[in-house]
Amino acid sequence: MKGYVFHGPGQSAWEEVPDPEIREPGDVIVRVDAVTICGTDLHILKGDVPEVRPGTVLGHEAVGEVVETGADVRTVRPGDRVLVSCITACGRCRFCREGMYGQCRGGGGWILGHLVDGTQAEYVRVPFADLSVYPLPGALANEDAVLLADIFPTAYEVGVLNGRVRPGDTVVVVGAGPVGLAAIATARLFGPERVVAVDLAASRLQAAKEFGADAVADASEGPEQLVEDLTGELGADVVIEAVGVPETFELCTRVVRPGGHVANVGVHGAPSTLHLEDLWIKNVTITTGLVDTHSTPTLLRMAAAGRLPTRRLVSHTFALDQMQEAYDVFGNAAETGALKVVLGVPQHEVVPVQPTV
């Protein structure tokens, strides 16, 4: 088969790789029908995630069909259409028993496209399938479902739930990329008074308005003043960091109110300064986290009911073998306007229907 292989910082290719095989009784093999690219994949290509070894197939999000199962798999069978979660869970270790699947110590956690071959390929082996793949309702299209593998659970769990968004809050989301937009959409489920989006790109600020932001601010123009004006100089109740660079994290700590929450979602490749000389007295809670995907069943039900704006995040679609082109578009989002790219979506010819008399 073919897969998108990491060969070291700045080096990758869509090339022939060995077909995956069942290795453990809990494995399944999934034929990949739709896959997407994550900002974390870009961090890997930059060398920010040194645990990823050259030769690894990238990707940790997919929708596909089960083609083979191990002897111990009970929840799916060949022919089932499933969501492949970005997190696998052994179900037995201490962290899995507490619902912290991202911290699994039994061989799971974030391993796809990280420690083992991932989903940006024609087929993928998924370990611990009973807790790591989810049967999909027929009404949920591939390009909607694939966004529930990572982006929506990450925004919801690490951003909104960790940040403890409550009714009446002022929520500031720093970074209006795909995760930031998903954070805006899921924060609105809790009835905040207002949501403010901060970004450098005008196109993403416009997208933030479409996803429910009540106000937007250019990060280069001092958004601190806008937040002060909107909150009577108190600051934001919840600030969600969805970029992953020192400047944006430090901005979050400047605009949060005393007693507020900063929820860091971004993947950081460099140290940030924690200004405890200012924060020690403010009772601020700062959380970090890798998604656990404990919310995936809930989000799947909401998506199937049309309660999540999944499809609106998909700005570009490609055939699976256009992986390099998709990476180029996604990696240059400032120029291309890319939000989320999905590969493998069937391209149907549109035939105009002549009206009948």
Coordinates of C-alpha atoms in Angstrom, one line a residue:
M1 CA 0.0 0.0 0.0
K2 CA 1.0 3.7 0.1
G3 CA 1.3 6.0 3.0
Y4 CA 2.7 9.4 3.9
V5 CA 6.1 8.7 5.6
F6 CA 8.1 11.0 7.8
H7 CA 11.8 10.8 7.0
G8 CA 13.1 13.6 9.4
P9 CA 12.5 17.3 9.9
G10 CA 11.4 18.8 6.6
Q11 CA 11.4 15.4 4.8
S12 CA 8.3 13.4 3.9
A13 CA 6.8 11.5 1.0
W14 CA 3.8 9.6 -0.2
E15 CA 5.3 6.2 -1.0
E16 CA 5.1 2.4 -0.9
V17 CA 5.0 0.9 2.6
P18 CA 4.3 -2.6 3.9
D19 CA 0.7 -3.6 4.4
P20 CA -0.4 -3.5 8.1
E21 CA -1.0 -6.9 9.7
I22 CA -2.8 -8.0 12.9
R23 CA -0.2 -8.2 15.6
E24 CA -2.3 -8.5 18.8
P25 CA -5.7 -10.1 19.4
G26 CA -7.2 -6.6 20.1
D27 CA -6.1 -5.1 16.7
V28 CA -8.2 -4.3 13.7
I29 CA -7.2 -3.3 10.2
V30 CA -9.2 -0.4 8.7
R31 CA -9.3 0.6 5.1
V32 CA -9.0 4.4 5.2
D33 CA -11.8 6.2 3.4
A34 CA -11.3 9.7 4.7
V35 CA -8.3 11.2 6.6
T36 CA -7.3 14.7 7.6
I37 CA -4.1 16.6 8.5
C38 CA -3.6 18.0 12.0
G39 CA -1.5 21.0 13.1
T40 CA 0.4 18.4 15.2
D41 CA 1.5 16.7 12.0
L42 CA 3.0 20.1 10.9
H43 CA 4.8 20.2 14.3
I44 CA 6.2 16.7 13.6
L45 CA 7.5 17.8 10.2
K46 CA 9.2 20.8 11.8
G47 CA 11.0 18.5 14.3
D48 CA 9.0 19.6 17.3
V49 CA 8.1 16.0 18.3
P50 CA 11.4 14.1 18.5
E51 CA 9.7 10.9 19.6
V52 CA 8.5 10.3 16.0
R53 CA 11.1 8.2 14.3
P54 CA 12.0 8.5 10.6
G55 CA 10.1 5.9 8.6
T56 CA 6.8 6.4 10.5
V57 CA 3.5 6.8 8.6
L58 CA 1.9 10.0 9.9
G59 CA -1.7 10.8 10.8
H60 CA -4.0 10.0 13.7
E61 CA -7.5 10.7 12.4
A62 CA -9.5 8.7 10.0
V63 CA -12.8 7.2 8.9
G64 CA -12.9 3.8 7.2
E65 CA -14.2 0.3 6.9
V66 CA -13.0 -2.6 9.1
V67 CA -11.5 -5.3 6.9
E68 CA -9.9 -7.6 9.5
T69 CA -10.2 -8.1 13.3
G70 CA -8.1 -9.8 15.9
A71 CA -9.5 -12.7 17.9
D72 CA -10.4 -10.7 21.0
V73 CA -12.2 -7.8 19.2
R74 CA -15.9 -7.7 20.3
T75 CA -17.4 -4.3 19.4
V76 CA -16.8 -4.2 15.6
R77 CA -16.5 -6.7 12.7
P78 CA -15.4 -6.6 9.1
G79 CA -17.6 -4.4 7.0
D80 CA -18.3 -1.9 9.8
R81 CA -17.8 1.7 9.1
V82 CA -15.9 3.3 11.9
L83 CA -14.2 6.4 13.3
V84 CA -10.6 5.9 14.2
S85 CA -9.8 7.9 17.3
C86 CA -6.6 9.8 17.7
I87 CA -6.2 8.1 21.1
T88 CA -6.0 4.4 21.7
A89 CA -6.8 3.0 25.2
C90 CA -5.8 -0.3 26.8
G91 CA -8.7 0.0 29.2
R92 CA -6.7 -1.6 32.1
C93 CA -4.1 0.8 33.4
R94 CA -4.8 3.3 36.1
F95 CA -5.2 6.3 33.8
C96 CA -7.6 4.4 31.5
R97 CA -9.7 3.4 34.5
E98 CA -10.0 7.1 35.3
G99 CA -11.0 8.0 31.8
M100 CA -7.6 9.7 31.1
Y101 CA -7.0 7.6 27.9
G102 CA -4.5 10.1 26.6
Q103 CA -2.2 9.1 29.4
C104 CA -2.6 5.4 28.9
R105 CA 0.4 3.4 30.3
G106 CA -0.7 0.1 28.8
G107 CA 0.6 0.7 25.3
G108 CA -2.1 3.2 24.2
G109 CA -2.5 7.0 24.4
W110 CA -1.4 9.0 21.3
I111 CA 0.5 6.4 19.4
L112 CA -0.9 6.5 15.8
G113 CA 1.4 8.6 13.7
H114 CA 3.6 9.1 16.7
L115 CA 5.0 5.9 18.1
V116 CA 3.4 3.5 15.5
D117 CA 2.3 3.9 11.9
G118 CA -0.7 6.2 11.5
T119 CA -3.7 6.8 9.4
Q120 CA -2.4 8.8 6.4
A121 CA -2.3 5.7 4.3
E122 CA -4.6 3.3 2.4
Y123 CA -4.9 1.0 5.5
V124 CA -4.1 1.3 9.2
R125 CA -3.7 -1.1 12.1
V126 CA -5.5 0.2 15.2
P127 CA -4.6 -1.4 18.5
F128 CA -7.1 -1.9 21.4
A129 CA -9.9 -1.6 18.9
D130 CA -12.8 -2.1 21.4
L131 CA -12.0 1.2 23.0
S132 CA -10.3 3.0 20.1
V133 CA -12.7 2.8 17.1
Y134 CA -16.4 3.9 17.1
P135 CA -19.1 2.5 14.8
L136 CA -20.6 5.3 12.7
P137 CA -24.3 6.0 11.9
G138 CA -25.0 5.9 8.2
A139 CA -26.3 9.4 8.2
L140 CA -23.0 10.9 9.3
A141 CA -20.8 11.7 6.2
N142 CA -17.1 10.9 6.2
E143 CA -16.1 14.5 6.0
D144 CA -18.2 15.3 9.1
A145 CA -17.2 12.2 11.1
V146 CA -13.4 12.5 10.6
L147 CA -13.4 15.9 12.4
L148 CA -14.5 14.0 15.6
A149 CA -11.4 11.9 15.6
D150 CA -9.3 14.7 17.2
I151 CA -10.2 18.3 16.5
F152 CA -13.6 18.5 18.2
P153 CA -12.8 16.3 21.2
T154 CA -9.5 18.3 21.7
A155 CA -11.2 21.7 21.6
Y156 CA -14.1 20.5 23.8
E157 CA -12.1 18.6 26.4
V158 CA -8.8 20.4 26.7
G159 CA -10.2 23.9 25.9
V160 CA -13.8 24.2 27.0
L161 CA -14.1 21.6 29.8
N162 CA -10.6 22.2 31.3
G163 CA -11.3 25.9 31.1
R164 CA -14.6 25.4 32.9
V165 CA -16.7 27.6 30.7
R166 CA -19.9 28.5 32.4
P167 CA -23.1 30.5 31.5
G168 CA -22.4 34.2 31.5
D169 CA -18.6 33.9 31.0
T170 CA -16.4 36.0 28.8
V171 CA -14.3 33.5 26.8
V172 CA -11.3 34.5 24.8
V173 CA -10.0 32.1 22.2
V174 CA -6.5 32.9 21.1
G175 CA -5.9 31.3 17.7
A176 CA -8.8 30.9 15.2
G177 CA -7.4 27.9 13.3
P178 CA -9.4 24.7 13.2
V179 CA -9.1 23.9 16.9
G180 CA -9.8 27.4 17.9
L181 CA -13.0 27.5 15.7
A182 CA -14.1 24.2 17.3
A183 CA -13.5 25.7 20.7
I184 CA -15.7 28.7 19.8
A185 CA -18.5 26.4 18.6
T186 CA -18.4 24.1 21.7
A187 CA -17.9 26.9 24.2
R188 CA -21.2 28.4 22.9
L189 CA -23.0 25.2 24.1
F190 CA -22.5 26.5 27.7
G191 CA -24.1 29.9 27.2
P192 CA -21.2 32.3 27.7
E193 CA -22.1 36.0 27.6
R194 CA -19.5 36.6 24.8
V195 CA -16.8 34.8 22.9
V196 CA -13.8 36.8 21.7
A197 CA -11.5 35.4 19.0
V198 CA -7.9 36.6 18.5
D199 CA -5.8 35.9 15.4
L200 CA -3.4 37.5 13.0
A201 CA -5.3 36.4 9.8
A202 CA -8.3 38.4 8.7
S203 CA -9.8 35.4 7.0
R204 CA -9.7 33.4 10.2
L205 CA -11.2 36.2 12.2
Q206 CA -14.1 36.2 9.6
A207 CA -14.4 32.5 10.1
A208 CA -14.5 33.0 13.8
K209 CA -17.5 35.3 13.4
E210 CA -19.3 32.6 11.4
F211 CA -18.6 30.0 14.1
G212 CA -20.1 32.2 16.8
A213 CA -17.5 34.7 18.0
D214 CA -19.2 37.9 19.3
A215 CA -16.1 40.0 18.8
V216 CA -12.7 39.6 17.1
A217 CA -9.3 41.2 17.6
D218 CA -6.1 41.3 15.5
A219 CA -3.4 39.8 17.6
S220 CA -0.9 42.5 16.4
E221 CA -3.1 45.4 17.5
G222 CA -3.2 44.8 21.3
P223 CA -6.3 42.7 22.0
E224 CA -5.8 43.3 25.7
Q225 CA -7.5 46.7 25.5
L226 CA -10.6 45.2 23.8
V227 CA -10.9 42.5 26.5
E228 CA -10.6 45.2 29.2
D229 CA -13.3 47.3 27.5
L230 CA -15.7 44.4 27.2
T231 CA -15.2 43.2 30.8
G232 CA -15.1 46.5 32.7
E233 CA -11.3 46.0 33.1
L234 CA -11.7 42.7 34.9
G235 CA -10.4 40.4 32.2
A236 CA -11.7 37.2 30.7
D237 CA -13.1 34.4 32.8
V238 CA -11.7 31.7 30.4
V239 CA -8.9 32.0 27.9
I240 CA -8.2 29.2 25.5
E241 CA -4.7 29.0 23.9
A242 CA -5.0 27.3 20.5
V243 CA -1.7 28.2 18.8
G244 CA 1.3 26.8 20.6
V245 CA 3.9 29.6 20.6
P246 CA 5.3 31.6 23.5
E247 CA 3.7 34.9 22.5
T248 CA 0.2 33.6 22.4
F249 CA 0.5 31.8 25.8
E250 CA 1.9 34.9 27.4
L251 CA -1.0 36.9 25.9
C252 CA -3.5 34.5 27.5
T253 CA -2.0 35.1 30.9
R254 CA -2.3 38.9 30.4
V255 CA -6.0 38.9 29.5
V256 CA -7.3 36.4 32.1
R257 CA -9.1 37.9 35.1
P258 CA -8.2 37.1 38.8
G259 CA -9.7 33.7 39.6
G260 CA -10.0 32.9 35.9
H261 CA -8.8 29.9 33.8
V262 CA -6.2 29.6 31.1
A263 CA -6.7 26.4 29.1
N264 CA -3.7 25.6 26.9
V265 CA -4.5 23.5 23.9
G266 CA -1.7 24.4 21.5
V267 CA 1.3 22.1 20.9
H268 CA 4.4 24.0 22.0
G269 CA 7.8 23.4 20.5
A270 CA 9.7 26.1 22.5
P271 CA 9.7 27.3 26.1
S272 CA 7.3 30.0 27.2
T273 CA 7.9 32.4 30.1
L274 CA 5.5 32.0 33.0
H275 CA 5.2 35.4 34.7
L276 CA 4.7 34.3 38.2
E277 CA 5.7 37.8 39.4
D278 CA 2.3 38.9 38.1
L279 CA 0.3 35.7 38.4
W280 CA 1.1 34.5 41.9
I281 CA -1.4 36.8 43.5
K282 CA -4.3 36.4 40.9
N283 CA -5.6 32.9 41.8
V284 CA -5.3 31.9 38.1
T285 CA -5.7 28.3 37.1
I286 CA -3.6 27.1 34.2
T287 CA -4.3 23.7 32.6
T288 CA -2.6 21.7 30.0
G289 CA -3.6 18.5 28.4
L290 CA -3.6 15.9 25.7
V291 CA -7.1 15.0 24.6
D292 CA -8.6 11.8 26.3
T293 CA -11.5 11.4 23.8
H294 CA -13.9 10.4 26.6
S295 CA -16.3 12.8 25.0
T296 CA -16.3 11.2 21.6
P297 CA -19.6 9.2 22.0
T298 CA -21.4 12.4 23.1
L299 CA -19.9 14.4 20.2
L300 CA -20.8 11.7 17.7
R301 CA -24.5 11.9 18.9
M302 CA -24.5 15.6 18.6
A303 CA -22.9 15.6 15.2
A304 CA -25.5 13.0 13.9
A305 CA -28.2 15.3 15.3
G306 CA -26.8 18.3 13.4
R307 CA -25.7 20.2 16.5
L308 CA -22.0 20.6 15.6
P309 CA -20.7 22.7 12.6
T310 CA -18.4 20.0 11.4
R311 CA -18.7 20.3 7.6
R312 CA -18.2 24.1 7.8
L313 CA -14.6 23.5 8.9
V314 CA -13.7 21.6 5.7
S315 CA -12.3 24.1 3.3
H316 CA -10.5 21.8 0.9
T317 CA -10.9 18.2 -0.2
F318 CA -8.4 16.0 -2.0
A319 CA -8.0 12.4 -3.3
L320 CA -5.9 10.3 -0.9
D321 CA -3.0 10.2 -3.3
Q322 CA -2.8 14.0 -3.3
M323 CA -1.3 14.0 0.2
Q324 CA 1.7 16.3 -0.6
E325 CA -0.6 18.8 -2.2
A326 CA -2.9 18.7 0.8
Y327 CA 0.0 19.3 3.1
D328 CA 1.2 22.3 1.0
V329 CA -2.3 23.8 1.2
F330 CA -2.8 23.2 4.9
G331 CA 0.8 24.2 5.8
N332 CA 0.3 27.6 4.0
A333 CA -3.0 28.4 5.5
A334 CA -2.3 32.2 5.6
E335 CA -2.1 32.2 1.8
T336 CA -4.6 29.4 0.9
G337 CA -7.3 30.2 3.5
A338 CA -7.3 26.5 4.5
L339 CA -9.1 25.5 7.6
K340 CA -9.4 21.7 7.6
V341 CA -8.4 19.6 4.6
V342 CA -10.0 16.2 4.1
L343 CA -8.5 13.5 1.8
G344 CA -10.3 10.5 0.3
V345 CA -13.7 12.1 -0.1
P346 CA -15.2 10.7 -3.3
Q347 CA -15.4 13.3 -6.1
H348 CA -18.8 12.9 -7.8
E349 CA -19.5 14.5 -11.1
V350 CA -22.4 17.0 -10.8
V351 CA -25.0 16.4 -13.5
P352 CA -27.4 19.2 -14.0
V353 CA -31.0 18.2 -13.9
Q354 CA -33.3 19.6 -16.6
P355 CA -36.6 20.9 -15.2
T356 CA -39.6 19.0 -16.3
V357 CA -42.7 20.8 -17.7

